[in-house]
Tab-separated table of C-alpha atoms in Angstrom:
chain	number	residue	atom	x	y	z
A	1	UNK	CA	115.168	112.389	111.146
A	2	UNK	CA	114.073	115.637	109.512
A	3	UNK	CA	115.060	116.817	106.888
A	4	UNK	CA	115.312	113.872	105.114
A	5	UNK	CA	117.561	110.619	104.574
A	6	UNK	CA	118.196	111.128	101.329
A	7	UNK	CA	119.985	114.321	101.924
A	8	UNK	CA	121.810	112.632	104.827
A	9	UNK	CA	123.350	109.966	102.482
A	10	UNK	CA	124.243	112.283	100.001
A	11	UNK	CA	125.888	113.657	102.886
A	12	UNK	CA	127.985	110.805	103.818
A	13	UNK	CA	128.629	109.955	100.488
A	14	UNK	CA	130.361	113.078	99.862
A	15	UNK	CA	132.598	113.248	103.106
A	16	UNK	CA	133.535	109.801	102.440
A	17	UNK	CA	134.456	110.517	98.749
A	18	UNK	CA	136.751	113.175	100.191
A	19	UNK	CA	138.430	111.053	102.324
A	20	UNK	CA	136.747	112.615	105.392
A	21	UNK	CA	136.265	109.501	107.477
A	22	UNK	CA	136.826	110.950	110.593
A	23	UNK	CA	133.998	113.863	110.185
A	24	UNK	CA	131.534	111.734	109.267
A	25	UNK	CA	132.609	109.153	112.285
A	26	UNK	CA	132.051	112.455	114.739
A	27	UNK	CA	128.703	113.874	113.238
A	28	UNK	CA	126.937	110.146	112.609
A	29	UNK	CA	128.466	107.900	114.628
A	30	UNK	CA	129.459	109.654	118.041
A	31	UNK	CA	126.434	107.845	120.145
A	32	UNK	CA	127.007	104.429	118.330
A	33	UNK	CA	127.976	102.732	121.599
A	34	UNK	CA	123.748	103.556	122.678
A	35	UNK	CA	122.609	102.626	119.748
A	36	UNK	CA	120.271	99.306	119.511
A	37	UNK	CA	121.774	97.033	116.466
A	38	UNK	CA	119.734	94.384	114.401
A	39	UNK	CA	120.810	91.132	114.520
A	40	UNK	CA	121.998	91.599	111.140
A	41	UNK	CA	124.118	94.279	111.871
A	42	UNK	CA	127.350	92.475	111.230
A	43	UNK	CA	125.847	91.445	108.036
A	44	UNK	CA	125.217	95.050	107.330
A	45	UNK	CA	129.358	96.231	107.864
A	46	UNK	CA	130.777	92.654	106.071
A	47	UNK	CA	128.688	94.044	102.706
A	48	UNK	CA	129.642	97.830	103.058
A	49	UNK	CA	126.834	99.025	104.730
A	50	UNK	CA	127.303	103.002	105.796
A	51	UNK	CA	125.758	102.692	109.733
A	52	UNK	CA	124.147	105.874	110.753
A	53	UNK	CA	121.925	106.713	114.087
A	54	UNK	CA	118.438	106.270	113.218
A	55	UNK	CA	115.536	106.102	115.537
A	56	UNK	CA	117.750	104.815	118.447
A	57	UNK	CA	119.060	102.230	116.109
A	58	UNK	CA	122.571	101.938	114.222
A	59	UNK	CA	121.077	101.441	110.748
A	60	UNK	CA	122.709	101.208	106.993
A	61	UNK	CA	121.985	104.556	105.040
A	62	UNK	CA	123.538	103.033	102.073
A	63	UNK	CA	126.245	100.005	101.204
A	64	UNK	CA	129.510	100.296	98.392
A	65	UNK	CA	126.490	101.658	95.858
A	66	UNK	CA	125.103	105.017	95.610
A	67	UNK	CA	121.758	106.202	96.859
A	68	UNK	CA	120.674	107.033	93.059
A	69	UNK	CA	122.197	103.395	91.679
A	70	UNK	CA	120.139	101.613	94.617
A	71	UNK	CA	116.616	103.594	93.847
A	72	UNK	CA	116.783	102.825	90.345
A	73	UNK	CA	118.137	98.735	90.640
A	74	UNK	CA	114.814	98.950	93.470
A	75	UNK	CA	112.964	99.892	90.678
A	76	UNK	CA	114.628	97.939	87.656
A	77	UNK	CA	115.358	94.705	89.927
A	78	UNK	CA	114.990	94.863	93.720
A	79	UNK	CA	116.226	95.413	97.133
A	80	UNK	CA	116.250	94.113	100.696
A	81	UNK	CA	115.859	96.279	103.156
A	82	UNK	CA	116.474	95.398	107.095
A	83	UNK	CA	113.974	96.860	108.849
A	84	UNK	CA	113.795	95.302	111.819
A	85	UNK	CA	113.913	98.277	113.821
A	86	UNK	CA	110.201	98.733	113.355
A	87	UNK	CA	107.936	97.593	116.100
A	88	UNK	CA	105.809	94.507	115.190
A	89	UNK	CA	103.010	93.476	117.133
A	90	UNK	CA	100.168	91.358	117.868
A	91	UNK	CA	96.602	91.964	119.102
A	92	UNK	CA	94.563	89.069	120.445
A	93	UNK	CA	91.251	87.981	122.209
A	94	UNK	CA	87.394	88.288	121.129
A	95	UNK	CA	87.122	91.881	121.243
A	96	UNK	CA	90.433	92.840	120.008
A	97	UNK	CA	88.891	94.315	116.764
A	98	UNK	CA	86.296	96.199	118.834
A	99	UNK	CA	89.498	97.617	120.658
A	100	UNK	CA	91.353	98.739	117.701
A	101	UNK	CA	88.450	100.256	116.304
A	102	UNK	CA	88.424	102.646	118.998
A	103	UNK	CA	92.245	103.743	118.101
A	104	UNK	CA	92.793	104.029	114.290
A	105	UNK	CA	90.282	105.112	111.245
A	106	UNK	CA	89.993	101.798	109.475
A	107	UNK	CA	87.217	99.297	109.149
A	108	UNK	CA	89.176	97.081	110.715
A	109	UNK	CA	85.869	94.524	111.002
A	110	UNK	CA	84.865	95.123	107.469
A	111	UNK	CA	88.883	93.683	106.683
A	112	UNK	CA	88.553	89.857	105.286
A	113	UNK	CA	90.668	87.213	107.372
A	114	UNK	CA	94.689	87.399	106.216
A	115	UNK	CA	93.388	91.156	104.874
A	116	UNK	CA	95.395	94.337	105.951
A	117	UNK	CA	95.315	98.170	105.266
A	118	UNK	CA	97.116	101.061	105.853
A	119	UNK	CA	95.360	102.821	109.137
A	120	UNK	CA	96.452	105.909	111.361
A	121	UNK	CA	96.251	106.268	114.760
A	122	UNK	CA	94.782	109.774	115.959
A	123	UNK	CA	94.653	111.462	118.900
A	124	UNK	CA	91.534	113.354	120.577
A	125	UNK	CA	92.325	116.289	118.049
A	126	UNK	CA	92.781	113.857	114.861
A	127	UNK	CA	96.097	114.213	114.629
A	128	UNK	CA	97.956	111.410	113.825
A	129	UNK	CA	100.271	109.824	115.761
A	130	UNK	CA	101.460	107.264	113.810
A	131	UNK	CA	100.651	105.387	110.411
A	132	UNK	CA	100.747	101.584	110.375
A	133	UNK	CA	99.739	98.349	108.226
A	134	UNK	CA	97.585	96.488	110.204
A	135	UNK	CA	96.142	92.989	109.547
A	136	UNK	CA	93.112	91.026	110.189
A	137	UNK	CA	94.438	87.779	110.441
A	138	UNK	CA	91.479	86.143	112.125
A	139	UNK	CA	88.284	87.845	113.884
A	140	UNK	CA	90.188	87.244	117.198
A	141	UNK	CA	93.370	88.028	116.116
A	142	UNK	CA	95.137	91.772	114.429
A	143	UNK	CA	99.443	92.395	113.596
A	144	UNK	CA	100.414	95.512	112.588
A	145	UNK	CA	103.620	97.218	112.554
A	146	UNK	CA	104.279	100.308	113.925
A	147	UNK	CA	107.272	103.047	112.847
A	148	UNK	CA	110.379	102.566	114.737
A	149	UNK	CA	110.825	106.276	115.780
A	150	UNK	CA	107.277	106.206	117.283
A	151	UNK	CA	107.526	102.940	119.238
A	152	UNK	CA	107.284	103.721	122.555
A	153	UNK	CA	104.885	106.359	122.459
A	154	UNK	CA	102.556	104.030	120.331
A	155	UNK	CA	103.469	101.137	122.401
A	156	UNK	CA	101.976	103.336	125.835
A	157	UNK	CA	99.287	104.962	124.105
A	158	UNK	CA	97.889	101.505	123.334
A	159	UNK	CA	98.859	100.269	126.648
A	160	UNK	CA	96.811	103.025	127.874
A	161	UNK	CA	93.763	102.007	126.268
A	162	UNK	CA	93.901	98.272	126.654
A	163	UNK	CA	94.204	98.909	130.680
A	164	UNK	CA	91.032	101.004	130.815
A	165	UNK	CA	89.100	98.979	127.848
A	166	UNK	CA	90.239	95.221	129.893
A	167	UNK	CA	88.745	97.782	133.361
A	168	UNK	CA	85.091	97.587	131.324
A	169	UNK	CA	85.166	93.651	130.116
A	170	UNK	CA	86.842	93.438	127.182
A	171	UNK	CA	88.633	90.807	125.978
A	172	UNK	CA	92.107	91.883	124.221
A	173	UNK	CA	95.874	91.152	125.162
A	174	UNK	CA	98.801	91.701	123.056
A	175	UNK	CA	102.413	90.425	122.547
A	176	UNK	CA	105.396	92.662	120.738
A	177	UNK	CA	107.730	90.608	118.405
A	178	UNK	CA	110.898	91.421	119.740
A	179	UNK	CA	112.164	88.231	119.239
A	180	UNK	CA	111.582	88.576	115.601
A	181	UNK	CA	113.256	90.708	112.605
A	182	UNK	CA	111.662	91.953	109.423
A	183	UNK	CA	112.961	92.132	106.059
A	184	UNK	CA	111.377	94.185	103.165
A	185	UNK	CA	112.039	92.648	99.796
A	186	UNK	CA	110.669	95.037	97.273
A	187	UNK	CA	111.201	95.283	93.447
A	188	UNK	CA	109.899	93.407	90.044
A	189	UNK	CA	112.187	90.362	91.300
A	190	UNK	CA	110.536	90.571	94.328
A	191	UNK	CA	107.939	87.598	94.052
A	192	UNK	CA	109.604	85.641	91.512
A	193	UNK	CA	112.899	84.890	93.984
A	194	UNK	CA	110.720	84.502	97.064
A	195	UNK	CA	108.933	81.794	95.103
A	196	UNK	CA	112.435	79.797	94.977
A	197	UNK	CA	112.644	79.715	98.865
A	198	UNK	CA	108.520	78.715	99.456
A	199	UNK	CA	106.088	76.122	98.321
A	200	UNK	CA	103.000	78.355	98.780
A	201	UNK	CA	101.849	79.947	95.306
A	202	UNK	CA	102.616	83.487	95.915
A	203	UNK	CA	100.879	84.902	92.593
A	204	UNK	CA	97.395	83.631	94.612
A	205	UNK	CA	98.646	86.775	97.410
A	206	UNK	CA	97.484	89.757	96.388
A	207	UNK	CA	98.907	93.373	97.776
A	208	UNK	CA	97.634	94.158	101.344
A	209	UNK	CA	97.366	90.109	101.967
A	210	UNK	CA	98.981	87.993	104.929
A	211	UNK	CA	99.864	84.654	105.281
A	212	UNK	CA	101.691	82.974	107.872
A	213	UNK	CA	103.902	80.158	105.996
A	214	UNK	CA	107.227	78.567	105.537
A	215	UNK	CA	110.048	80.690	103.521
A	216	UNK	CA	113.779	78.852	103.481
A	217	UNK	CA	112.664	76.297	105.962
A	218	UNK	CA	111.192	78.786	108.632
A	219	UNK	CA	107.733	79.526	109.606
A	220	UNK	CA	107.512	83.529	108.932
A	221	UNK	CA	104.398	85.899	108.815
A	222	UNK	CA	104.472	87.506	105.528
A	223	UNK	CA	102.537	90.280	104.375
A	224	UNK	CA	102.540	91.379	100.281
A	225	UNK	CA	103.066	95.124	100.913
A	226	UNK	CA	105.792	98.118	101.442
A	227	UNK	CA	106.738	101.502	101.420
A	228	UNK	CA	108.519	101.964	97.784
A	229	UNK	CA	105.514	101.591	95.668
A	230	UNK	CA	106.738	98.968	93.672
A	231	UNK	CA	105.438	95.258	94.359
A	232	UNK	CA	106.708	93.201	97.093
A	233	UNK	CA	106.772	91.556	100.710
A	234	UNK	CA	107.353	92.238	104.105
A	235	UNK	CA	108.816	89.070	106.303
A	236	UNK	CA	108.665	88.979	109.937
A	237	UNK	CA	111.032	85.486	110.455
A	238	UNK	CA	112.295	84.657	114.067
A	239	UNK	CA	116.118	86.181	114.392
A	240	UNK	CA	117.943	83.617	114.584
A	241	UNK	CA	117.385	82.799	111.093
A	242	UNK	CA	117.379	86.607	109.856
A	243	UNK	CA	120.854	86.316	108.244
A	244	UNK	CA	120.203	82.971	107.012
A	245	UNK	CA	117.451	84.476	104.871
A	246	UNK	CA	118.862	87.561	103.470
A	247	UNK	CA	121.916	85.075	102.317
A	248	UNK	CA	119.618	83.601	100.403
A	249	UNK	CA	117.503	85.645	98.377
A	250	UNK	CA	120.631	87.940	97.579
A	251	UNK	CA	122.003	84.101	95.794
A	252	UNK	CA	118.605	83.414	94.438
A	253	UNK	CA	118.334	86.544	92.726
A	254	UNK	CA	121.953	86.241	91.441
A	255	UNK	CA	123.228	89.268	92.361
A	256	UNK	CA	120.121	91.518	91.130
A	257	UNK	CA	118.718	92.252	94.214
A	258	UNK	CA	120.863	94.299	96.173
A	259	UNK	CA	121.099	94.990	99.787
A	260	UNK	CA	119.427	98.769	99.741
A	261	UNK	CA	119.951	101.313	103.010
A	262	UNK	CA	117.685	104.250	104.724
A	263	UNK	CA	118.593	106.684	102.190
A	264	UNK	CA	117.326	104.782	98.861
A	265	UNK	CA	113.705	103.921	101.023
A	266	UNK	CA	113.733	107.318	101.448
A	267	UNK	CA	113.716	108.613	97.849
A	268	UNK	CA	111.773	105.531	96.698
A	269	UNK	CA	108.516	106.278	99.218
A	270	UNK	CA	109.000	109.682	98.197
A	271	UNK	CA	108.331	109.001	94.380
A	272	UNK	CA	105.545	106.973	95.360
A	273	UNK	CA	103.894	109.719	97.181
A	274	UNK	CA	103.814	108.193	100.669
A	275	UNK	CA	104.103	110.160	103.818
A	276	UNK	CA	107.328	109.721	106.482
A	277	UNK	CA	106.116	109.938	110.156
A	278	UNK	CA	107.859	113.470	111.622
A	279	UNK	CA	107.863	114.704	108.054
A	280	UNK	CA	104.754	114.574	106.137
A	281	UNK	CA	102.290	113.248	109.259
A	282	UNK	CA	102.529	115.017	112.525
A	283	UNK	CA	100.215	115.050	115.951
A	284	UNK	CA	98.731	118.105	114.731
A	285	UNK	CA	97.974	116.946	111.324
A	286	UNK	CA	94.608	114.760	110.547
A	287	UNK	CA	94.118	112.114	107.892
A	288	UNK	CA	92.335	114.170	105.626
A	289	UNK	CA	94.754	117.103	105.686
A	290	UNK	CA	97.338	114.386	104.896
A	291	UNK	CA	95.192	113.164	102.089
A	292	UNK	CA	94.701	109.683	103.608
A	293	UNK	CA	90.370	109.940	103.541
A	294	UNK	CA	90.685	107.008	101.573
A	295	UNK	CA	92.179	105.213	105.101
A	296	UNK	CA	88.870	105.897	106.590
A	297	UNK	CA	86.160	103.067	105.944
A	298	UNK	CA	83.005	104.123	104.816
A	299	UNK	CA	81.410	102.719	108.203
A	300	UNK	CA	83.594	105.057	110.066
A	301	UNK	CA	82.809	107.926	108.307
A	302	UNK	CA	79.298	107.073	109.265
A	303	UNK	CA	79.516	105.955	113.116
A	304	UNK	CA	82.705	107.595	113.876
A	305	UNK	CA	84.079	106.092	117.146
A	306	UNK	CA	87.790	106.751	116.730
A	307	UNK	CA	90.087	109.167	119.028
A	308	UNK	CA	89.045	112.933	117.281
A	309	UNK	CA	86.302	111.436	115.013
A	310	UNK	CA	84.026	114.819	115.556
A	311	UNK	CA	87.252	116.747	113.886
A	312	UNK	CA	87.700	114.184	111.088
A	313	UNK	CA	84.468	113.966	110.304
A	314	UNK	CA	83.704	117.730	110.263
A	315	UNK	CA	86.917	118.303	108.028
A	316	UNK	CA	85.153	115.623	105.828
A	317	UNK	CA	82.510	117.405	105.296
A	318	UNK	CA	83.399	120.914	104.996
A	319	UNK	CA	86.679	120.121	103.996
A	320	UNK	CA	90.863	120.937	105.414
A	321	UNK	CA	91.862	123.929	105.747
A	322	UNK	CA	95.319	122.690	104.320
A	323	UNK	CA	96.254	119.620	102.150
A	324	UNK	CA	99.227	117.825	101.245
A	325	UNK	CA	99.915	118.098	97.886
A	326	UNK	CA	103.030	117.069	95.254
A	327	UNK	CA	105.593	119.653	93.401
A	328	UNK	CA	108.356	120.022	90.850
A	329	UNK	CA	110.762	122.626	91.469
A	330	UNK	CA	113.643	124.111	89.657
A	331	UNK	CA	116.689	125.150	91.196
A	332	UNK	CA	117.909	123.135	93.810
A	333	UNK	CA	115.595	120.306	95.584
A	334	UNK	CA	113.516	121.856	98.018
A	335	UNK	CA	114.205	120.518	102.095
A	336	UNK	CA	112.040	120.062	104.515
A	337	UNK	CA	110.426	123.343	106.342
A	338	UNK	CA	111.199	125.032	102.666
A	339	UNK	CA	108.500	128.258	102.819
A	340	UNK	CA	105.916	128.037	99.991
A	341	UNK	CA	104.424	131.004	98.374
A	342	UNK	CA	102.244	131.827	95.614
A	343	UNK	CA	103.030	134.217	92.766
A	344	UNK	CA	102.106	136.971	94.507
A	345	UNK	CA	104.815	136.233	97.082
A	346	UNK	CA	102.208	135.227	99.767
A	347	UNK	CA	103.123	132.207	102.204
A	348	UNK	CA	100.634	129.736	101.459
A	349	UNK	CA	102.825	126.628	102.945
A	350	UNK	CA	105.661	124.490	103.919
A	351	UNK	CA	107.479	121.685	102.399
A	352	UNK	CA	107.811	118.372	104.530
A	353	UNK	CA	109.700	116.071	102.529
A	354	UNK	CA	111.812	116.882	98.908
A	355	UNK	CA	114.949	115.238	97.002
A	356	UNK	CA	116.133	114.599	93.415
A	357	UNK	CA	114.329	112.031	92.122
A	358	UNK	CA	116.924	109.130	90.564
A	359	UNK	CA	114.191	107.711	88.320
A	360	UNK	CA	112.857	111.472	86.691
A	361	UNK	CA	115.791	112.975	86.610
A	362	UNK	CA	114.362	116.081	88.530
A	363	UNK	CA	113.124	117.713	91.997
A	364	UNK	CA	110.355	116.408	93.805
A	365	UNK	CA	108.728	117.340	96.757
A	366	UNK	CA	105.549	117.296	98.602
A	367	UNK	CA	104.234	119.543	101.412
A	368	UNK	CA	101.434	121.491	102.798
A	369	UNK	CA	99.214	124.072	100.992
A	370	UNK	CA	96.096	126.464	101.885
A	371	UNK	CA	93.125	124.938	100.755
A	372	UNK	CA	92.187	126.233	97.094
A	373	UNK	CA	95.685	126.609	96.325
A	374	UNK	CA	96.405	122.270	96.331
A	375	UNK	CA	95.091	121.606	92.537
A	376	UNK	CA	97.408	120.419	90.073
A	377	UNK	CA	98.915	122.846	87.798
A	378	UNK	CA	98.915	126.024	90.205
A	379	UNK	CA	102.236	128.155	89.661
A	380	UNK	CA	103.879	128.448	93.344
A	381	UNK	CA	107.539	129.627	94.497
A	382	UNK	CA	109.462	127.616	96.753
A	383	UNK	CA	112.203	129.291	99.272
A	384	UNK	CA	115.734	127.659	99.630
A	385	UNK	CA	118.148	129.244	101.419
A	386	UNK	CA	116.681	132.630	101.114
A	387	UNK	CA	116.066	132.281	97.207
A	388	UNK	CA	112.862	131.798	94.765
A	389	UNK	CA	112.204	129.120	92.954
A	390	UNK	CA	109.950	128.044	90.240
A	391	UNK	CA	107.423	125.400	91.189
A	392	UNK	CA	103.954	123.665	90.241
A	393	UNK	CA	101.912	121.493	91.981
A	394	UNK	CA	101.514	118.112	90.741
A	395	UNK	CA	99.871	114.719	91.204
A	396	UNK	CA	101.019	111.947	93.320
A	397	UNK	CA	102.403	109.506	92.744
A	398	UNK	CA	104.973	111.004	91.074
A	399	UNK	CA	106.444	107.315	89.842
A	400	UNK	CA	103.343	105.235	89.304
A	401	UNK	CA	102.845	102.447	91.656
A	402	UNK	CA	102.905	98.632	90.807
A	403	UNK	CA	101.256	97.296	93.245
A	404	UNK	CA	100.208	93.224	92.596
A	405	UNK	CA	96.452	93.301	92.493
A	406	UNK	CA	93.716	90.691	90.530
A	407	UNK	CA	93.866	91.905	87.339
């Protein structure tokens, strides 16, 4: 969805203000009858949640809240986020790490048992096509999740692979979790309201770790990660007990932690500095353009042996010709495909993703920039609807991260 959720719910919010119900029902909701639902899609409407078309799914851009009230309570208290749309998955067998190795640019052998990592998967150019957390739970054994709106191209390119890798010998089969949903809980509350509903220790989990244990009764997978850059957990739980377990760490937490929709996710990985697949990390863009090096194991920047390693590696060592880089603007928030130029009124880029940010109080936006032109500081003008505007390129994250690490 280019262009950005968080300009979509801002969208809604205002037609709906205005009484406009029936707009908003033809431009959002006129395929709703081919759209897949979660199985906590009734949940979703009985708590106000706003469905929109997203990735061939009916999702909740926001519930009775605004997007800027649910970023900040994300950040002050917590969410829970259905995002069970996303694709989770399973590889298995003896060579299954050898297998992965050959598709993505992380050491996925160098990972520890119940480890994980964000990866990408590139293609023979080292473009990506698609970022995912991936797992080592045993030597014999990888899940990873892949982005919703890339699913079925993932899902066949790995196919793909696994037919002609199984041709030579190897030893790898998979299974896809569509029996299962996964939650997100993210937030400061995050850990301490999961602990009500387990009897594992979860301040013994660090960020990036995976455990497969019992939460309200039922055996889940959990990993200690997310996409907002504050602490917390993703839960893959069978569906049947989906609902069961977003009823209770919404009592748990007493009313702090607030169902949160697409739009909120989107401004909160935004102020942590992540990338949004069809945004900020196309096919034709690498890892190292995207400024993901650190993804890449040191071992594969050594041996290679991913899809487009020879143009990865080269752009490691010479270095991009563009890079992804952070801004503040004035004037209004830059969108997606906004033209960059430097003070001399020379394109030098394009924005990919932008907003308001709800927790500085002021336009943020990252995007691509010429090489030379990406360090913090340097004076650039971005173009909105056919109008300068002052900008600077900044650091990222632009809201620092809180990741739960050993101290």
């Amino acid at each position: 969805m280019r262009g950005g959720l968080w300009q979509l719910g801002q969208s809604i919010t205002r037609r709906l203000a205005h009484g406009d119900k029936k707009a908003v029902a033809c431009r959002y909701f006129a395929s709703e009858a081919e759209l897949k639902k979660t199985v906590l899609y009734d949940f979703h409407v009985v708590n106000g949640g706003k469905m929109v078309p997203f990735a061939g799914w009916s999702m909740p851009i926001q519930y009775k809240d605004s997007i800027m009230d649910s970023t900040l309570n994300c950040r002050e208290n917590g969410s829970l986020f259905d995002v069970s749309h996303m694709c989770g998955l399973s590889l298995k067998g003896k060579d299954s790490v050898q297998f992965l190795e050959k598709l993505v640019i992380a050491d996925v052998a160098g990972l520890a048992p119940g480890a994980g990592s964000l990866t990408v998967f590139t293609n023979e150019k080292g473009g990506a096509i698609d970022d995912s957390v991936i797992t080592k739970v045993k030597d014999d054994h990888i899940y990873l999740v892949v982005n919703a709106g890339c699913r079925d191209k993932d899902l066949a390119h790995i196919e793909e692979h696994m037919k002609a890798f199984k041709a030579k010998g190897g030893d790898v089969s998979w299974h896809i979790y569509d029996e299962r949903s996964l939650l997100a809980l993210q937030g400061p509350l995050a850990a301490p309201v999961l602990q009500h509903l387990t009897k594992e220790d979860l301040s013994k989990m660090y960020f990036g770790e995976f455990r497969v244990l019992d939460i309200n009764g039922v055996q889940c997978f959990l990993t200690r990660t997310g996409y907002t850059g504050e602490d917390g957990f993703e839960i893959s739980i069978p569906s049947e007990s989906a609902v069961d377990l977003a009823k209770a760490i919404l009592e748990k937490s007493e009313g702090k932690i607030r169902l949160t929709g697409l739009g909120a996710r989107d401004s909160l990985r935004l102020e942590a500095g992540l990338c949004l697949y069809g945004n900020d990390l196309e096919q034709h863009i690498t890892p190292i353009e995207a400024g993901l090096t650190w993804a890449i194991g040191k071992r594969r920047r050594a041996e290679g042996g991913f899809l487009g390693a020879d143009v990865i590696l080269k752009q490691l060592e010479e270095g991009p010709k563009i890079r992804r880089v952070g801004f503040f603007s004035s004037g209004p928030p830059p969108r997606s495909h906004s033209e960059i130029q430097d003070e001399g009124g020379n394109n030098i880029g394009e924005i990919t993703s932008g907003g308001f940010s709800p927790c500085l109080k002021k336009n943020i936006a990252m995007g691509y920039v010429k090489s030379g032109l990406h360090k913090a500081g340097t004076k650039v003008k971005i173009i909105i609807r056919g109008k300068s505007n002052e900008g600077v390129v900044t650091k990222m994250p632009f809201v620092p991260t809180k990741y739960y690490k050993p101290s």
